[in-house]
Amino acid sequence: MRISSDRLANGISVVTHQPSIISGTAFQPIPGTEFQPISGTGFQPISRTQFHPRPVCRTPSVGRSGWVLGFITLIFVCAYAPAQQSKENSEFKLAVGLFKDGMYDLASDQFKNFISAYPNTADGIEARFYLGQTQMKLKKYDEARITFQNFALAYVDHPKAPEAWFNVGEAFLALNNEGDAASAFERVKVFHPKSPIVPDALLKAAELHRRRGERESAKQALHTIIQDYPTSKSVLSARLAIGELYADEGQIELAEQESRRVSESDAPPAVQAAALFSLGKLQASACLFDDARATFNTILTAHKEAPAATAAAFEMGKLEAG
């Protein structure tokens, strides 16, 4: 930029800007920076702004090819999800089919591969339970125990979690570990008190406690069934079991009470017959032979088709012979 001076009539020089070319760019005087007179000070530059060359910015535009690519990608994603789900469903059905057909070795491998491929899907979680069942069929009881226990702990809210704990008990029982089996059966009640399989699990636990001489633990499990699950079909079996415990302890009167409650209930005929048989045995052990004969005779006449009828006939023969 060149600065020239023009002399006016009053002898005052005015400085003017002349455009110049610097590196190919034309610089023009910036509006507001002209020299203007200020009273008493001569001419001073008044600058309202500074000049900064601005780079030219262009907004990138999406061409037709970009839109086409995006559309194709969307179609691919929409088509891939159902295809993937269909593949998963087919593989799961294959594994379940192998299990149901009794091909347990192949089913085990298929379930393991499926779990590895789909660890967190609904079918992937279900496959873990099936794997435990497959291991039980293969008599790999320790592996099954671990599989079911991991399932029960990891998926507490799964509908099959109570059954998983029950199966842990069955696996321990198959390993001849009655103590841990009883504890596993009792965990069904601890973790899933509203499950319909709790009474059956407690019956199992009570029987194991009784075998191990843990009579109080057995009674506690049986009383829990009677008190907490009064409408369960297992209540009658629990009463019979408690009656047997009382009989073992010599508490014949209490044992008879439990047997009568069952025999006089609306239980199925086979259960009533079993209760009567227990009662007859108690009466015979207490030397109440006439009462025992009457009880056994009731079984032979009113419940002659029940499994207990054969045993009742045998006991009746012993009484007659004695």
CSV table of C-alpha atoms in Angstrom, one decimal:
chain,number,residue,atom,x,y,z
A,1,MET,CA,0.0,0.0,0.0
A,2,ARG,CA,1.4,3.5,-1.0
A,3,ILE,CA,0.6,6.6,1.0
A,4,SER,CA,0.6,9.9,-1.0
A,5,SER,CA,0.2,13.5,0.2
A,6,ASP,CA,-2.0,16.1,-1.6
A,7,ARG,CA,-1.7,19.7,-0.6
A,8,LEU,CA,-4.9,21.6,-0.2
A,9,ALA,CA,-5.4,25.3,-0.7
A,10,ASN,CA,-4.9,26.1,2.9
A,11,GLY,CA,-1.5,24.4,2.9
A,12,ILE,CA,-2.7,21.3,4.8
A,13,SER,CA,-1.6,18.0,3.4
A,14,VAL,CA,-4.1,15.2,3.3
A,15,VAL,CA,-2.7,11.6,3.4
A,16,THR,CA,-4.6,9.3,1.1
A,17,HIS,CA,-4.4,5.5,0.7
A,18,GLN,CA,-3.6,4.0,-2.6
A,19,PRO,CA,-4.3,0.4,-3.3
A,20,SER,CA,-1.4,-1.9,-3.8
A,21,ILE,CA,-0.8,-5.5,-4.7
A,22,ILE,CA,0.8,-7.8,-2.1
A,23,SER,CA,1.4,-11.4,-3.1
A,24,GLY,CA,-1.5,-11.2,-5.6
A,25,THR,CA,-4.0,-9.9,-3.1
A,26,ALA,CA,-5.6,-6.5,-3.4
A,27,PHE,CA,-5.8,-4.7,-0.1
A,28,GLN,CA,-8.4,-1.8,0.1
A,29,PRO,CA,-8.6,0.8,2.8
A,30,ILE,CA,-10.8,-0.4,5.6
A,31,PRO,CA,-13.9,1.8,6.1
A,32,GLY,CA,-13.6,3.8,9.3
A,33,THR,CA,-9.8,4.1,9.2
A,34,GLU,CA,-9.6,7.3,7.0
A,35,PHE,CA,-7.6,10.1,8.5
A,36,GLN,CA,-10.1,12.8,9.8
A,37,PRO,CA,-9.3,16.1,11.5
A,38,ILE,CA,-9.7,16.2,15.3
A,39,SER,CA,-9.7,19.6,16.9
A,40,GLY,CA,-6.4,20.7,18.4
A,41,THR,CA,-4.6,17.5,17.6
A,42,GLY,CA,-4.1,17.5,13.9
A,43,PHE,CA,-5.0,14.4,12.0
A,44,GLN,CA,-5.2,11.1,13.9
A,45,PRO,CA,-6.3,7.8,12.6
A,46,ILE,CA,-9.6,6.5,14.0
A,47,SER,CA,-9.7,2.8,13.7
A,48,ARG,CA,-13.0,1.0,14.3
A,49,THR,CA,-11.8,-2.4,13.2
A,50,GLN,CA,-8.8,-4.4,12.2
A,51,PHE,CA,-8.4,-6.1,8.9
A,52,HIS,CA,-8.1,-9.9,9.0
A,53,PRO,CA,-8.2,-11.8,5.7
A,54,ARG,CA,-10.7,-14.7,6.1
A,55,PRO,CA,-10.3,-18.0,4.5
A,56,VAL,CA,-13.0,-19.2,2.2
A,57,CYS,CA,-15.1,-22.0,3.8
A,58,ARG,CA,-17.2,-24.3,1.8
A,59,THR,CA,-19.9,-26.6,3.2
A,60,PRO,CA,-19.5,-30.1,2.1
A,61,SER,CA,-22.5,-31.4,0.2
A,62,VAL,CA,-23.7,-35.0,0.1
A,63,GLY,CA,-24.0,-36.2,-3.4
A,64,ARG,CA,-26.4,-38.7,-4.8
A,65,SER,CA,-23.9,-41.5,-4.3
A,66,GLY,CA,-23.7,-40.7,-0.6
A,67,TRP,CA,-27.5,-41.0,-0.2
A,68,VAL,CA,-27.5,-44.2,-2.1
A,69,LEU,CA,-24.8,-45.7,0.1
A,70,GLY,CA,-26.7,-44.8,3.2
A,71,PHE,CA,-29.9,-46.3,1.9
A,72,ILE,CA,-28.2,-49.5,1.0
A,73,THR,CA,-26.6,-49.7,4.5
A,74,LEU,CA,-30.0,-49.2,6.1
A,75,ILE,CA,-31.5,-52.0,4.1
A,76,PHE,CA,-28.6,-54.3,5.0
A,77,VAL,CA,-28.9,-53.6,8.7
A,78,CYS,CA,-32.7,-54.1,8.7
A,79,ALA,CA,-32.3,-57.4,6.8
A,80,TYR,CA,-29.4,-58.7,8.9
A,81,ALA,CA,-31.1,-58.6,12.3
A,82,PRO,CA,-34.0,-61.0,11.5
A,83,ALA,CA,-31.6,-63.3,9.6
A,84,GLN,CA,-29.3,-63.4,12.7
A,85,GLN,CA,-32.2,-64.1,15.0
A,86,SER,CA,-33.5,-66.8,12.7
A,87,LYS,CA,-30.0,-68.4,12.7
A,88,GLU,CA,-29.9,-68.3,16.5
A,89,ASN,CA,-33.3,-69.9,16.8
A,90,SER,CA,-32.5,-72.7,14.4
A,91,GLU,CA,-29.3,-73.5,16.3
A,92,PHE,CA,-31.1,-73.6,19.6
A,93,LYS,CA,-33.9,-75.8,18.2
A,94,LEU,CA,-31.2,-78.2,16.9
A,95,ALA,CA,-29.6,-78.5,20.3
A,96,VAL,CA,-32.9,-79.1,22.1
A,97,GLY,CA,-33.9,-81.6,19.4
A,98,LEU,CA,-30.7,-83.6,20.0
A,99,PHE,CA,-31.4,-83.5,23.8
A,100,LYS,CA,-35.0,-84.8,23.3
A,101,ASP,CA,-33.8,-87.5,21.0
A,102,GLY,CA,-31.4,-88.8,23.6
A,103,MET,CA,-28.2,-87.8,21.7
A,104,TYR,CA,-26.7,-86.3,24.8
A,105,ASP,CA,-23.1,-86.1,23.7
A,106,LEU,CA,-24.0,-84.2,20.6
A,107,ALA,CA,-26.5,-82.1,22.5
A,108,SER,CA,-23.8,-81.2,25.1
A,109,ASP,CA,-21.4,-80.0,22.4
A,110,GLN,CA,-24.1,-78.1,20.6
A,111,PHE,CA,-25.3,-76.3,23.8
A,112,LYS,CA,-21.7,-75.3,24.7
A,113,ASN,CA,-21.1,-73.9,21.2
A,114,PHE,CA,-24.5,-72.1,21.4
A,115,ILE,CA,-23.7,-70.5,24.7
A,116,SER,CA,-20.3,-69.3,23.4
A,117,ALA,CA,-22.0,-67.7,20.4
A,118,TYR,CA,-25.0,-66.2,22.2
A,119,PRO,CA,-24.0,-65.8,25.8
A,120,ASN,CA,-26.5,-63.2,26.8
A,121,THR,CA,-29.6,-63.8,24.7
A,122,ALA,CA,-32.7,-65.4,26.2
A,123,ASP,CA,-32.0,-68.7,24.4
A,124,GLY,CA,-28.4,-68.5,25.4
A,125,ILE,CA,-29.4,-68.4,29.1
A,126,GLU,CA,-31.9,-71.2,28.6
A,127,ALA,CA,-29.2,-73.2,26.9
A,128,ARG,CA,-27.2,-73.2,30.2
A,129,PHE,CA,-30.1,-74.9,32.0
A,130,TYR,CA,-30.4,-77.5,29.2
A,131,LEU,CA,-26.6,-78.1,29.4
A,132,GLY,CA,-27.0,-79.0,33.1
A,133,GLN,CA,-29.8,-81.5,32.2
A,134,THR,CA,-27.6,-83.0,29.5
A,135,GLN,CA,-24.7,-83.4,31.9
A,136,MET,CA,-27.1,-85.2,34.4
A,137,LYS,CA,-28.1,-87.6,31.6
A,138,LEU,CA,-24.5,-88.2,30.8
A,139,LYS,CA,-23.9,-88.9,34.6
A,140,LYS,CA,-21.4,-86.0,34.8
A,141,TYR,CA,-22.9,-85.1,38.1
A,142,ASP,CA,-20.2,-82.8,39.3
A,143,GLU,CA,-20.2,-80.8,36.1
A,144,ALA,CA,-24.0,-80.7,36.2
A,145,ARG,CA,-23.9,-79.4,39.8
A,146,ILE,CA,-21.6,-76.6,38.9
A,147,THR,CA,-23.7,-75.7,35.8
A,148,PHE,CA,-26.9,-75.6,37.7
A,149,GLN,CA,-25.4,-73.7,40.7
A,150,ASN,CA,-23.9,-71.0,38.4
A,151,PHE,CA,-27.3,-70.7,36.6
A,152,ALA,CA,-29.2,-70.3,39.9
A,153,LEU,CA,-26.8,-67.7,41.2
A,154,ALA,CA,-26.4,-65.7,38.0
A,155,TYR,CA,-30.1,-65.7,37.0
A,156,VAL,CA,-32.0,-65.4,40.2
A,157,ASP,CA,-35.1,-64.0,38.5
A,158,HIS,CA,-35.3,-66.7,35.8
A,159,PRO,CA,-38.3,-68.9,36.0
A,160,LYS,CA,-36.1,-72.0,36.2
A,161,ALA,CA,-33.9,-70.7,39.0
A,162,PRO,CA,-35.8,-72.7,41.7
A,163,GLU,CA,-35.6,-75.9,39.6
A,164,ALA,CA,-31.8,-75.2,39.1
A,165,TRP,CA,-31.3,-75.3,42.9
A,166,PHE,CA,-33.4,-78.5,43.1
A,167,ASN,CA,-31.2,-80.1,40.4
A,168,VAL,CA,-28.1,-79.0,42.4
A,169,GLY,CA,-29.6,-81.2,45.2
A,170,GLU,CA,-30.1,-84.1,42.9
A,171,ALA,CA,-26.6,-83.8,41.6
A,172,PHE,CA,-25.2,-83.9,45.1
A,173,LEU,CA,-27.4,-86.8,45.9
A,174,ALA,CA,-26.0,-88.7,42.9
A,175,LEU,CA,-22.6,-88.0,44.2
A,176,ASN,CA,-23.6,-89.6,47.6
A,177,ASN,CA,-23.2,-86.2,49.3
A,178,GLU,CA,-26.4,-86.2,51.4
A,179,GLY,CA,-25.5,-83.2,53.6
A,180,ASP,CA,-24.9,-80.8,50.7
A,181,ALA,CA,-27.9,-82.3,48.9
A,182,ALA,CA,-30.2,-81.4,51.8
A,183,SER,CA,-28.8,-77.9,51.9
A,184,ALA,CA,-29.3,-77.4,48.2
A,185,PHE,CA,-33.0,-78.6,48.5
A,186,GLU,CA,-33.5,-76.1,51.3
A,187,ARG,CA,-32.1,-73.3,49.2
A,188,VAL,CA,-35.2,-73.5,47.0
A,189,LYS,CA,-37.2,-72.2,50.0
A,190,VAL,CA,-34.5,-69.7,51.0
A,191,PHE,CA,-34.2,-68.0,47.6
A,192,HIS,CA,-37.6,-68.8,46.0
A,193,PRO,CA,-40.2,-69.1,48.9
A,194,LYS,CA,-43.1,-68.7,46.5
A,195,SER,CA,-42.1,-71.4,44.1
A,196,PRO,CA,-44.5,-74.3,43.8
A,197,ILE,CA,-41.7,-76.8,44.0
A,198,VAL,CA,-40.7,-75.7,47.5
A,199,PRO,CA,-42.7,-78.4,49.4
A,200,ASP,CA,-41.2,-81.2,47.3
A,201,ALA,CA,-37.8,-79.8,47.9
A,202,LEU,CA,-38.4,-79.7,51.6
A,203,LEU,CA,-39.7,-83.2,51.6
A,204,LYS,CA,-36.4,-84.3,50.0
A,205,ALA,CA,-34.4,-82.3,52.6
A,206,ALA,CA,-36.4,-83.8,55.5
A,207,GLU,CA,-35.8,-87.4,54.3
A,208,LEU,CA,-32.1,-86.8,53.9
A,209,HIS,CA,-31.9,-85.2,57.4
A,210,ARG,CA,-33.7,-88.2,58.8
A,211,ARG,CA,-31.2,-90.6,57.2
A,212,ARG,CA,-28.4,-88.6,58.7
A,213,GLY,CA,-30.0,-88.7,62.1
A,214,GLU,CA,-30.7,-85.0,62.1
A,215,ARG,CA,-34.2,-85.4,63.4
A,216,GLU,CA,-34.9,-81.8,64.5
A,217,SER,CA,-33.8,-80.5,61.1
A,218,ALA,CA,-36.1,-83.1,59.5
A,219,LYS,CA,-39.1,-82.0,61.7
A,220,GLN,CA,-38.4,-78.3,61.0
A,221,ALA,CA,-38.5,-78.9,57.2
A,222,LEU,CA,-41.8,-80.9,57.5
A,223,HIS,CA,-43.4,-78.4,59.8
A,224,THR,CA,-42.5,-75.7,57.3
A,225,ILE,CA,-44.4,-77.5,54.6
A,226,ILE,CA,-47.5,-77.9,56.8
A,227,GLN,CA,-47.5,-74.3,58.1
A,228,ASP,CA,-46.4,-72.3,55.1
A,229,TYR,CA,-47.9,-74.4,52.3
A,230,PRO,CA,-51.1,-75.8,53.7
A,231,THR,CA,-52.8,-76.2,50.3
A,232,SER,CA,-49.9,-78.1,48.8
A,233,LYS,CA,-50.3,-81.8,47.9
A,234,SER,CA,-47.1,-82.4,49.8
A,235,VAL,CA,-48.8,-81.6,53.2
A,236,LEU,CA,-50.2,-85.2,53.6
A,237,SER,CA,-46.8,-86.7,52.9
A,238,ALA,CA,-45.2,-84.3,55.4
A,239,ARG,CA,-47.7,-85.4,58.0
A,240,LEU,CA,-47.0,-89.1,57.4
A,241,ALA,CA,-43.3,-88.4,57.6
A,242,ILE,CA,-43.7,-86.5,60.9
A,243,GLY,CA,-45.8,-89.4,62.2
A,244,GLU,CA,-43.0,-91.8,61.4
A,245,LEU,CA,-40.5,-89.6,63.3
A,246,TYR,CA,-42.8,-89.5,66.3
A,247,ALA,CA,-43.1,-93.3,66.2
A,248,ASP,CA,-39.3,-93.7,66.0
A,249,GLU,CA,-39.2,-91.6,69.2
A,250,GLY,CA,-41.8,-93.6,70.9
A,251,GLN,CA,-44.4,-90.8,70.8
A,252,ILE,CA,-47.1,-93.2,69.6
A,253,GLU,CA,-50.0,-90.9,70.4
A,254,LEU,CA,-48.6,-88.0,68.4
A,255,ALA,CA,-47.8,-90.4,65.6
A,256,GLU,CA,-51.3,-91.8,65.5
A,257,GLN,CA,-52.8,-88.2,65.4
A,258,GLU,CA,-50.8,-87.4,62.2
A,259,SER,CA,-51.8,-90.7,60.6
A,260,ARG,CA,-55.5,-90.2,61.4
A,261,ARG,CA,-55.4,-86.7,59.9
A,262,VAL,CA,-54.3,-88.1,56.6
A,263,SER,CA,-56.5,-91.2,56.5
A,264,GLU,CA,-59.6,-89.0,57.3
A,265,SER,CA,-58.7,-86.3,54.8
A,266,ASP,CA,-59.9,-86.0,51.2
A,267,ALA,CA,-56.5,-87.4,50.1
A,268,PRO,CA,-56.3,-89.8,47.2
A,269,PRO,CA,-57.2,-93.4,48.1
A,270,ALA,CA,-53.6,-94.6,47.8
A,271,VAL,CA,-52.4,-91.9,50.3
A,272,GLN,CA,-55.3,-92.7,52.7
A,273,ALA,CA,-54.3,-96.4,52.5
A,274,ALA,CA,-50.6,-95.5,53.3
A,275,ALA,CA,-51.7,-93.4,56.3
A,276,LEU,CA,-53.9,-96.3,57.6
A,277,PHE,CA,-51.0,-98.7,57.1
A,278,SER,CA,-48.7,-96.4,59.2
A,279,LEU,CA,-51.5,-96.3,61.8
A,280,GLY,CA,-51.8,-100.1,61.9
A,281,LYS,CA,-48.1,-100.5,62.4
A,282,LEU,CA,-48.1,-98.0,65.2
A,283,GLN,CA,-51.0,-99.8,66.9
A,284,ALA,CA,-49.2,-103.2,66.5
A,285,SER,CA,-46.0,-101.8,68.0
A,286,ALA,CA,-48.0,-100.5,71.0
A,287,CYS,CA,-49.5,-104.0,71.4
A,288,LEU,CA,-52.9,-102.7,70.4
A,289,PHE,CA,-53.4,-105.8,68.3
A,290,ASP,CA,-57.2,-105.7,67.9
A,291,ASP,CA,-57.0,-102.0,66.8
A,292,ALA,CA,-54.2,-103.0,64.4
A,293,ARG,CA,-56.3,-105.8,62.9
A,294,ALA,CA,-59.2,-103.5,62.4
A,295,THR,CA,-57.0,-100.9,60.6
A,296,PHE,CA,-55.4,-103.4,58.3
A,297,ASN,CA,-58.8,-104.9,57.5
A,298,THR,CA,-60.0,-101.4,56.5
A,299,ILE,CA,-57.2,-101.2,54.0
A,300,LEU,CA,-58.0,-104.7,52.6
A,301,THR,CA,-61.7,-103.9,52.1
A,302,ALA,CA,-61.8,-100.2,51.3
A,303,HIS,CA,-58.5,-99.7,49.5
A,304,LYS,CA,-57.8,-103.2,48.1
A,305,GLU,CA,-56.3,-101.7,44.9
A,306,ALA,CA,-53.9,-99.5,46.8
A,307,PRO,CA,-50.2,-100.4,46.9
A,308,ALA,CA,-50.4,-100.6,50.7
A,309,ALA,CA,-52.9,-103.4,50.5
A,310,THR,CA,-50.3,-106.1,49.9
A,311,ALA,CA,-48.3,-104.9,52.9
A,312,ALA,CA,-51.4,-104.8,55.0
A,313,ALA,CA,-52.3,-108.4,54.1
A,314,PHE,CA,-48.8,-109.4,55.2
A,315,GLU,CA,-49.0,-107.6,58.5
A,316,MET,CA,-52.5,-109.1,59.1
A,317,GLY,CA,-51.0,-112.6,58.5
A,318,LYS,CA,-48.3,-111.9,61.1
A,319,LEU,CA,-50.9,-110.8,63.6
A,320,GLU,CA,-53.0,-113.9,63.0
A,321,ALA,CA,-50.0,-116.2,63.3
A,322,GLY,CA,-48.9,-114.6,66.5
